[in-house]
């Protein structure tokens, strides 16, 4: 028997640690039900493999390919969307093997996993494109069209497989160090590339010249991507693959020209097909136009927008380019409605377009714009007739993240907006027409799998940006049709820069100017993934607000298009960068340079602005962590089109030109008095005749004039040799010496790609005895006594880290023994600090017990921290927080605890400490400040005020880096595990925080006065707690009784009573409890979710039993009309939130034939049907036996009949006998005794 005591045995204040750690996210970030997060995880896994073990991707069976295709087969990710996302990684440099060879396992399942599947659309990317092409052209592919597409890619897989084998052969030959094998492998690889080059060239030209050009764009994009990526790989690995410099220069030019011309050709085809499909005023033609634009954008234009990043000269490192283009779906509902004439409000910003859709009548379609805001709330007002059938929306109100509100038609002032959470966006609309039986409700990302009905089209990996109604001519309301615009699922308004990846690296970043203050001054552009902003001399400044997470040196550059000479652009950042004027070329007249492509940026394709897009360099600047306001103004009478601004990290390294050795000598590669490096990287290329030369190359590292050591290599044969990483002390000078080498026409020795890495300022080195004495005293002062077994009460965890930094700065040469002993002593202090800390993992080290937001990450190499620290990033797509609960068992009664930590920098971080109810609730904005040099005195290295006076560094409120609070514990509440909860979270989309050294430690016993005070708090808490338990019990008990009544012996794991029907289950409503969501982490389950989950699971088990008993497949219509044979107008509608079969006219019917397993003539069967209206249900069995059930009701009623069958084959037929017959469920079950 189920009762509340075993369902809800122990109440929790908010959520117990045991319960919580077993019930993590609503959607596990590595789980099966979140396409966005699964997408992200697979992309990160592919990127990690590509960077760390790319050779694993050259053969079938790599784990990442198994994971990808497993996710595709389970429909956890969209094959095409995932492929497009991974193509965005093309700017990653992959030594020796390039990007294309590892990518082929994604394009062809057989090359990724070694096998294929029965579904041809899931076996290779080209087959997967065919259904998308059909959607795009709004028709099924004819056999001739299929033959054309198949012919285009015929033999391509085999040739690409040969290429991958050639790459693998080269890597094996190189490892063998056999000169003849290496030479043969290079020749074979170059020959294979030449063959594929010719195939791509021919087939790409054929695609756009065929009579089937209207369906060619998706294939053209995918084939063109492989081709251009192959050219890019040839350039980046050309020296190793044996290409001469003159050949590589030609390929650099060819790559740039092909990126430009191939893009322009695709755009021309797209526009030509677009124009032929415009037939104004008819909704069906409008929808065809929209479907074509959407299909071509997602499957072609979104891909070719990446092509300029394939140029390794302009994009030598990985770059993230945001996608801001907006797509529409069609108008769904009454097909007699004219396309929306003016569905947009007269607002300064329009929810979907800057161009009136009246332009349809003259050949246009309007320009959907992003507006730099996301949908945050929506209400749809529905019209209903006298019988309360909803006919559709007659009013829509939408709120956006900037606070603006857009309304159409009727509004209900009393109705509250349905909020749209950042991690649960509006995915679609469950809308179905015709009147008067239409229905409409909202589909959010997390419940998208629960909907099967309606004809509203969704877009994979997109979310709704705006919903708008279509209007009947001359009668704007009510309406029976709606449309929507969509933006990428990962798009958000904030411009976030400097976010480290999983390895702590900062990638290049590009922001569309569409995300600026001039987001309404845009022009349509199809090929960039965003619409450019246009500016003239008298326009107001363009402002971009940017949040920079990591202090980084950046090269700023702009992608622009112009049509005139002598124009300029001025950039400034208040208190950081004074106005800097940048001359702009006339990009319409520029051409790519053939002779020296390394000296200029590529000239890109010509778009809708009638000019070519080109990168223009801006200033190099160090941008501190925090918020900046970037201003741009132009000096031009003619428009300047601003596509995007790019921030390219300038690495803390120095690169040197190639050194060609002419004979035995010493070269000084690098020397600096102020900076030190960790290692030198590069390649030694030896092309020698072993009979005459056996050169030795020696690298020597210095600290000033003191040698730190050498590394040497003697060459006995031609080979490429990567300079081994120096693992000794940091150096500020390095030389290379060659010996036993004679330069000749056939013998060369080359140092290539020489790079000084990880450059830092001169490290502190204490050599004076007084420094040792000061640091020794500080280490001893960490303890209460000379026994060094207990920390001083005033010592914080952060103080211990500061002392170890000072110990590490002692000179090894001068104080090596003392330094070792002091380090051991400070280590002991750190271990004692961890032991007294009731938090687990206060430094976020391995094994911590923090519950973190999905994007929270550990970051290293911050001057204010000894080890890693926690970065809470801006909550743009997911909430950003860190949370930990201290179990009651760790706490002492009548005791004060101190809660403390160190924040290097924060904007909009909320700190909450709770036991009886948020005793601490604080907002901290800690400014960016730089670390001081490590000193030997007691002062910490925090902090030197920042040199700049930008918003983040000079805010009106300046909180301390170190925070400390007290919280009192009264009596121990072990029965409810009350505990202490500590949470830190970012409250605004542009906020962030860098945190470590968090601790909660026992301070002292409470005084008598303090005990009385905390007892009063306990009484208030206990009263509220008991009242909540009473209310929860009152809500749960009726539902508990209903569910108990379903099961025999009230056993939820047992069998149902035979009389239980689908309707009995529908009548059970699981109550909504107040703590479904966690009080601090809104994307996590609360304590009550476990209760309602148990109730729902009991109902699910009951439903499954009914389904198993029912001989009719899908008798509840839960899976739409699956398993039913449909005749006439039969479809699903919604009634009381349940799917119901609707037979709209007397000629409509559904039927199903079943075979009874283990049939026996003496078995009795029961037919049970719930329906409304006029209709019949017939059961035919044997040759002539027919059982009939007749309905003629104005409300839903349930009828039952029992009978014996003459044979095992039974046909069930449901037929309407009038205009409408509704059927809720059909059951055919074996009668059993209870």
GROMACS .gro file of C-alpha atoms in nm, residues 21 62 176 426 733 762 1005 1054 1066:
model
    9
   21UNK     CA    1   2.343   1.472  -0.629
   62UNK     CA    2   3.698   0.612  -3.381
  176UNK     CA    3   5.958   0.528  -4.033
  426UNK     CA    4   1.013   2.880  -2.723
  733UNK     CA    5   6.808   3.392  -2.428
  762UNK     CA    6   6.076   3.846  -1.519
 1005UNK     CA    7   3.045   2.911   2.042
 1054UNK     CA    8   0.158  -0.449  -0.907
 1066UNK     CA    9  -0.666   1.103  -1.763
   0.00000   0.00000   0.00000
